[in-house]
CSV table of N, CA, C and O in Angstrom, one decimal:
chain,number,residue,atom,x,y,z
A,1259,VAL,N,204.1,27.8,22.0
A,1259,VAL,CA,204.8,27.0,21.1
A,1259,VAL,C,204.8,25.5,21.6
A,1259,VAL,O,204.6,24.6,20.8
A,1260,GLU,N,205.0,25.3,22.8
A,1260,GLU,CA,205.0,23.9,23.4
A,1260,GLU,C,203.6,23.3,23.2
A,1260,GLU,O,203.5,22.1,22.9
A,1261,THR,N,202.5,24.1,23.3
A,1261,THR,CA,201.2,23.5,23.0
A,1261,THR,C,201.0,23.1,21.6
A,1261,THR,O,200.5,22.0,21.3
A,1262,LEU,N,201.6,23.9,20.7
A,1262,LEU,CA,201.5,23.5,19.2
A,1262,LEU,C,202.3,22.2,19.0
A,1262,LEU,O,201.9,21.4,18.2
A,1263,LYS,N,203.5,22.1,19.6
A,1263,LYS,CA,204.3,21.0,19.4
A,1263,LYS,C,203.7,19.7,19.9
A,1263,LYS,O,203.8,18.6,19.3
A,1264,ALA,N,203.0,19.8,21.0
A,1264,ALA,CA,202.3,18.7,21.6
A,1264,ALA,C,201.0,18.3,20.8
A,1264,ALA,O,200.8,17.1,20.6
A,1265,LYS,N,200.3,19.3,20.3
A,1265,LYS,CA,199.1,19.0,19.5
A,1265,LYS,C,199.4,18.5,18.1
A,1265,LYS,O,198.7,17.7,17.5
A,1266,PHE,N,200.5,19.1,17.5
A,1266,PHE,CA,200.9,18.7,16.1
A,1266,PHE,C,202.3,18.2,16.1
A,1266,PHE,O,203.2,18.9,15.7
A,1267,PRO,N,202.5,17.0,16.5
A,1267,PRO,CA,203.9,16.4,16.6
A,1267,PRO,C,204.5,16.4,15.2
A,1267,PRO,O,203.9,16.0,14.2
A,1268,GLY,N,205.7,17.0,15.1
A,1268,GLY,CA,206.5,17.0,13.9
A,1268,GLY,C,206.1,18.1,13.0
A,1268,GLY,O,206.8,18.4,11.9
A,1269,ALA,N,205.0,18.9,13.3
A,1269,ALA,CA,204.6,20.0,12.4
A,1269,ALA,C,205.4,21.2,12.6
A,1269,ALA,O,205.5,22.0,11.6
A,1270,ILE,N,205.8,21.5,13.8
A,1270,ILE,CA,206.6,22.7,14.1
A,1270,ILE,C,208.0,22.4,13.8
A,1270,ILE,O,208.7,21.8,14.6
A,1271,LYS,N,208.6,22.9,12.7
A,1271,LYS,CA,210.0,22.7,12.4
A,1271,LYS,C,210.9,23.6,13.1
A,1271,LYS,O,212.1,23.2,13.4
A,1272,GLU,N,210.5,24.8,13.5
A,1272,GLU,CA,211.4,25.7,14.1
A,1272,GLU,C,210.6,26.8,14.8
A,1272,GLU,O,209.5,27.1,14.4
A,1273,ALA,N,211.1,27.2,15.9
A,1273,ALA,CA,210.4,28.3,16.7
A,1273,ALA,C,211.5,29.2,17.2
A,1273,ALA,O,212.5,28.7,17.8
A,1274,GLN,N,211.3,30.5,17.1
A,1274,GLN,CA,212.3,31.5,17.6
A,1274,GLN,C,211.6,32.8,17.9
A,1274,GLN,O,210.5,33.1,17.4
A,1275,LEU,N,212.3,33.6,18.7
A,1275,LEU,CA,211.8,34.9,19.0
A,1275,LEU,C,212.7,35.9,18.3
A,1275,LEU,O,214.0,35.9,18.5
A,1276,ILE,N,212.1,36.7,17.4
A,1276,ILE,CA,212.9,37.7,16.7
A,1276,ILE,C,212.3,39.1,16.9
A,1276,ILE,O,211.1,39.3,16.7
A,1277,HIS,N,213.1,40.0,17.5
A,1277,HIS,CA,212.6,41.4,17.8
A,1277,HIS,C,211.4,41.3,18.7
A,1277,HIS,O,210.4,42.0,18.4
A,1278,ASN,N,211.4,40.4,19.7
A,1278,ASN,CA,210.3,40.3,20.6
A,1278,ASN,C,209.0,39.8,19.9
A,1278,ASN,O,207.9,40.0,20.4
A,1279,GLN,N,209.1,39.1,18.8
A,1279,GLN,CA,207.9,38.5,18.1
A,1279,GLN,C,208.2,37.0,17.9
A,1279,GLN,O,209.3,36.6,17.4
A,1280,GLN,N,207.2,36.2,18.3
A,1280,GLN,CA,207.4,34.8,18.1
A,1280,GLN,C,207.2,34.4,16.6
A,1280,GLN,O,206.3,34.9,15.9
A,1281,VAL,N,208.1,33.6,16.1
A,1281,VAL,CA,208.1,33.2,14.7
A,1281,VAL,C,208.2,31.6,14.7
A,1281,VAL,O,209.1,31.1,15.4
A,1282,ILE,N,207.3,31.0,14.0
A,1282,ILE,CA,207.3,29.5,13.9
A,1282,ILE,C,207.3,29.1,12.4
A,1282,ILE,O,206.8,29.8,11.6
A,1283,ARG,N,208.0,28.0,12.1
A,1283,ARG,CA,208.0,27.4,10.8
A,1283,ARG,C,207.2,26.1,10.9
A,1283,ARG,O,207.5,25.3,11.7
A,1284,VAL,N,206.2,26.0,10.0
A,1284,VAL,CA,205.3,24.9,10.1
A,1284,VAL,C,205.5,24.1,8.8
A,1284,VAL,O,205.6,24.6,7.7
A,1285,ALA,N,205.4,22.8,8.9
A,1285,ALA,CA,205.5,21.9,7.8
A,1285,ALA,C,204.3,22.2,6.9
A,1285,ALA,O,203.1,22.4,7.3
A,1286,LEU,N,204.5,22.2,5.6
A,1286,LEU,CA,203.5,22.6,4.6
A,1286,LEU,C,202.2,21.8,4.8
A,1286,LEU,O,201.1,22.4,4.7
A,1287,GLU,N,202.3,20.5,4.9
A,1287,GLU,CA,201.1,19.7,5.0
A,1287,GLU,C,200.3,19.9,6.3
A,1287,GLU,O,199.1,19.5,6.3
A,1288,SER,N,200.9,20.6,7.3
A,1288,SER,CA,200.1,20.8,8.5
A,1288,SER,C,199.7,22.3,8.6
A,1288,SER,O,199.0,22.7,9.6
A,1289,THR,N,199.9,23.1,7.7
A,1289,THR,CA,199.7,24.5,7.8
A,1289,THR,C,198.2,24.8,8.0
A,1289,THR,O,197.9,25.6,9.0
A,1290,TYR,N,197.3,24.3,7.3
A,1290,TYR,CA,195.9,24.5,7.5
A,1290,TYR,C,195.4,24.2,8.9
A,1290,TYR,O,194.7,25.0,9.5
A,1291,GLN,N,195.8,23.0,9.4
A,1291,GLN,CA,195.3,22.6,10.7
A,1291,GLN,C,195.9,23.5,11.8
A,1291,GLN,O,195.2,23.8,12.7
A,1292,VAL,N,197.2,23.8,11.7
A,1292,VAL,CA,197.8,24.7,12.7
A,1292,VAL,C,197.1,26.1,12.7
A,1292,VAL,O,196.8,26.6,13.7
A,1293,LEU,N,196.9,26.7,11.5
A,1293,LEU,CA,196.2,28.0,11.4
A,1293,LEU,C,194.8,27.9,12.0
A,1293,LEU,O,194.4,28.9,12.7
A,1294,CYS,N,194.1,26.9,11.7
A,1294,CYS,CA,192.7,26.8,12.2
A,1294,CYS,C,192.8,26.7,13.8
A,1294,CYS,O,192.0,27.3,14.5
A,1295,PHE,N,193.7,25.9,14.3
A,1295,PHE,CA,193.9,25.8,15.7
A,1295,PHE,C,194.2,27.2,16.3
A,1295,PHE,O,193.6,27.6,17.4
A,1296,LEU,N,195.1,27.9,15.7
A,1296,LEU,CA,195.5,29.2,16.2
A,1296,LEU,C,194.4,30.2,16.2
A,1296,LEU,O,194.2,31.0,17.2
A,1297,LYS,N,193.5,30.1,15.3
A,1297,LYS,CA,192.3,31.0,15.2
A,1297,LYS,C,191.2,30.6,16.2
A,1297,LYS,O,190.6,31.4,16.8
A,1298,ASN,N,190.9,29.3,16.3
A,1298,ASN,CA,189.7,28.8,17.0
A,1298,ASN,C,189.9,28.3,18.4
A,1298,ASN,O,189.0,28.3,19.2
A,1299,GLU,N,191.1,27.7,18.6
A,1299,GLU,CA,191.3,27.0,19.9
A,1299,GLU,C,192.4,27.5,20.8
A,1299,GLU,O,192.5,27.3,22.0
A,1300,ALA,N,193.4,28.2,20.2
A,1300,ALA,CA,194.6,28.6,20.9
A,1300,ALA,C,194.3,29.7,22.0
A,1300,ALA,O,193.3,30.4,21.8
A,1301,GLU,N,195.1,29.8,23.0
A,1301,GLU,CA,195.0,30.9,23.9
A,1301,GLU,C,196.3,31.7,23.9
A,1301,GLU,O,197.3,31.2,24.3
A,1302,PRO,N,196.3,32.9,23.5
A,1302,PRO,CA,195.2,33.6,22.9
A,1302,PRO,C,194.8,33.2,21.5
A,1302,PRO,O,195.6,32.5,20.9
A,1303,ASP,N,193.6,33.5,21.1
A,1303,ASP,CA,193.2,33.1,19.8
A,1303,ASP,C,193.7,34.2,18.8
A,1303,ASP,O,193.4,35.4,19.0
A,1304,PHE,N,194.5,33.8,17.8
A,1304,PHE,CA,195.0,34.7,16.8
A,1304,PHE,C,193.9,34.8,15.7
A,1304,PHE,O,193.9,34.1,14.7
A,1305,ASN,N,193.0,35.8,15.9
A,1305,ASN,CA,191.8,35.8,15.1
A,1305,ASN,C,191.8,36.9,14.0
A,1305,ASN,O,190.8,37.2,13.5
A,1306,PHE,N,193.0,37.4,13.8
A,1306,PHE,CA,193.1,38.5,12.7
A,1306,PHE,C,194.3,38.2,11.9
A,1306,PHE,O,195.4,38.1,12.4
A,1307,LEU,N,194.1,38.0,10.6
A,1307,LEU,CA,195.2,37.9,9.6
A,1307,LEU,C,195.6,39.2,9.2
A,1307,LEU,O,195.0,39.9,8.4
A,1308,MET,N,196.8,39.7,9.7
A,1308,MET,CA,197.3,41.0,9.4
A,1308,MET,C,197.9,41.1,8.0
A,1308,MET,O,197.7,42.1,7.3
A,1309,ASP,N,198.6,40.1,7.6
A,1309,ASP,CA,199.3,40.1,6.3
A,1309,ASP,C,199.5,38.7,5.9
A,1309,ASP,O,199.7,37.8,6.7
A,1310,LEU,N,199.5,38.5,4.6
A,1310,LEU,CA,199.9,37.3,3.9
A,1310,LEU,C,200.8,37.6,2.8
A,1310,LEU,O,200.4,38.4,1.9
A,1311,THR,N,202.0,37.0,2.8
A,1311,THR,CA,202.9,37.3,1.7
A,1311,THR,C,203.7,36.1,1.4
A,1311,THR,O,203.6,35.0,2.0
A,1312,ALA,N,204.6,36.2,0.4
A,1312,ALA,CA,205.4,35.1,0.0
A,1312,ALA,C,206.8,35.6,-0.5
A,1312,ALA,O,206.9,36.7,-0.9
A,1313,VAL,N,207.8,34.8,-0.3
A,1313,VAL,CA,209.1,35.1,-0.8
A,1313,VAL,C,209.6,33.9,-1.7
A,1313,VAL,O,209.4,32.8,-1.3
A,1314,HIS,N,210.2,34.2,-2.8
A,1314,HIS,CA,210.7,33.2,-3.7
A,1314,HIS,C,212.2,33.1,-3.5
A,1314,HIS,O,212.9,34.0,-3.6
A,1315,PHE,N,212.6,31.8,-3.2
A,1315,PHE,CA,214.0,31.5,-3.1
A,1315,PHE,C,214.3,30.6,-4.3
A,1315,PHE,O,213.7,29.5,-4.4
A,1316,PRO,N,215.1,31.0,-5.3
A,1316,PRO,CA,215.4,30.2,-6.5
A,1316,PRO,C,215.8,28.8,-6.2
A,1316,PRO,O,215.5,27.9,-6.9
A,1317,ASP,N,216.5,28.5,-5.1
A,1317,ASP,CA,217.0,27.2,-4.8
A,1317,ASP,C,216.1,26.3,-4.1
A,1317,ASP,O,216.2,25.1,-4.1
A,1318,ARG,N,215.0,26.9,-3.5
A,1318,ARG,CA,214.1,26.0,-2.7
A,1318,ARG,C,212.6,26.4,-2.9
A,1318,ARG,O,211.7,25.8,-2.2
A,1319,GLY,N,212.3,27.3,-3.8
A,1319,GLY,CA,210.9,27.6,-4.1
A,1319,GLY,C,210.3,28.7,-3.2
A,1319,GLY,O,211.1,29.6,-2.7
A,1320,PHE,N,209.0,28.7,-3.0
A,1320,PHE,CA,208.3,29.8,-2.2
A,1320,PHE,C,208.2,29.5,-0.7
A,1320,PHE,O,208.1,28.3,-0.3
A,1321,GLU,N,208.3,30.6,0.0
A,1321,GLU,CA,208.0,30.5,1.5
A,1321,GLU,C,206.8,31.4,1.7
A,1321,GLU,O,206.8,32.6,1.3
A,1322,VAL,N,205.7,30.9,2.2
A,1322,VAL,CA,204.5,31.7,2.5
A,1322,VAL,C,204.6,32.1,4.0
A,1322,VAL,O,204.9,31.3,4.9
A,1323,ILE,N,204.2,33.4,4.2
A,1323,ILE,CA,204.3,33.9,5.6
A,1323,ILE,C,203.0,34.5,6.0
A,1323,ILE,O,202.4,35.4,5.3
A,1324,TYR,N,202.4,34.0,7.1
A,1324,TYR,CA,201.2,34.5,7.6
A,1324,TYR,C,201.5,35.4,8.9
A,1324,TYR,O,202.2,34.9,9.8
A,1325,GLN,N,201.1,36.6,8.9
A,1325,GLN,CA,201.3,37.5,10.1
A,1325,GLN,C,199.9,37.5,10.8
A,1325,GLN,O,199.0,38.1,10.3
A,1326,LEU,N,199.9,36.9,12.0
A,1326,LEU,CA,198.6,36.8,12.7
A,1326,LEU,C,198.7,37.7,13.9
A,1326,LEU,O,199.7,38.1,14.4
A,1327,TYR,N,197.5,38.1,14.4
A,1327,TYR,CA,197.4,39.0,15.5
A,1327,TYR,C,196.2,38.6,16.4
A,1327,TYR,O,195.1,38.2,16.0
A,1328,ALA,N,196.5,38.6,17.7
A,1328,ALA,CA,195.5,38.3,18.7
A,1328,ALA,C,194.9,39.6,19.2
A,1328,ALA,O,195.6,40.3,19.9
A,1329,LEU,N,193.7,40.0,18.8
A,1329,LEU,CA,193.1,41.3,19.1
A,1329,LEU,C,193.0,41.5,20.6
A,1329,LEU,O,193.3,42.6,21.1
A,1330,ASP,N,192.6,40.5,21.4
A,1330,ASP,CA,192.3,40.7,22.8
A,1330,ASP,C,193.6,40.9,23.6
A,1330,ASP,O,193.6,41.6,24.6
A,1331,GLU,N,194.7,40.4,23.1
A,1331,GLU,CA,196.0,40.5,23.9
A,1331,GLU,C,197.1,41.3,23.2
A,1331,GLU,O,198.2,41.5,23.7
A,1332,ALA,N,196.7,41.9,22.0
A,1332,ALA,CA,197.7,42.6,21.2
A,1332,ALA,C,199.0,41.9,21.0
A,1332,ALA,O,200.1,42.5,21.2
A,1333,ARG,N,198.9,40.6,20.6
A,1333,ARG,CA,200.1,39.8,20.4
A,1333,ARG,C,200.2,39.4,18.9
A,1333,ARG,O,199.1,39.2,18.3
A,1334,ARG,N,201.4,39.3,18.4
A,1334,ARG,CA,201.6,39.0,17.0
A,1334,ARG,C,202.3,37.6,17.0
A,1334,ARG,O,203.0,37.2,17.9
A,1335,LEU,N,202.0,36.9,15.9
A,1335,LEU,CA,202.7,35.6,15.6
A,1335,LEU,C,202.9,35.5,14.1
A,1335,LEU,O,202.0,35.7,13.3
A,1336,ARG,N,204.1,35.2,13.8
A,1336,ARG,CA,204.5,35.0,12.4
A,1336,ARG,C,204.6,33.5,12.1
A,1336,ARG,O,205.3,32.8,12.8
A,1337,VAL,N,203.8,33.0,11.1
A,1337,VAL,CA,203.9,31.6,10.8
A,1337,VAL,C,204.4,31.5,9.3
A,1337,VAL,O,203.9,32.1,8.4
A,1338,LYS,N,205.5,30.7,9.2
A,1338,LYS,CA,206.1,30.5,7.9
A,1338,LYS,C,206.0,29.1,7.4
A,1338,LYS,O,206.1,28.1,8.3
A,1339,THR,N,205.8,28.9,6.2
A,1339,THR,CA,205.7,27.5,5.6
A,1339,THR,C,206.5,27.5,4.3
A,1339,THR,O,206.7,28.6,3.6
A,1340,ASP,N,207.0,26.4,3.9
A,1340,ASP,CA,207.7,26.3,2.7
A,1340,ASP,C,207.6,24.9,2.1
A,1340,ASP,O,207.0,24.0,2.7
């Protein structure tokens, strides 16, 4: 998470550990760049998109959720944008 915050200042709005899984909230305008970094440059590389879903909140619109997986290290990362 600290690497992401350093590489994309202001893009990581929130980071937390939920049920032993890292969850980050990314600014909408930075989503593509952050996901590309996570796939191609991050260590470990989150090279498998396990799930892509969305939730509609009537008061604030849609939240898109990317569930990523690093095959080599069997690690999960949930990326949320709104």
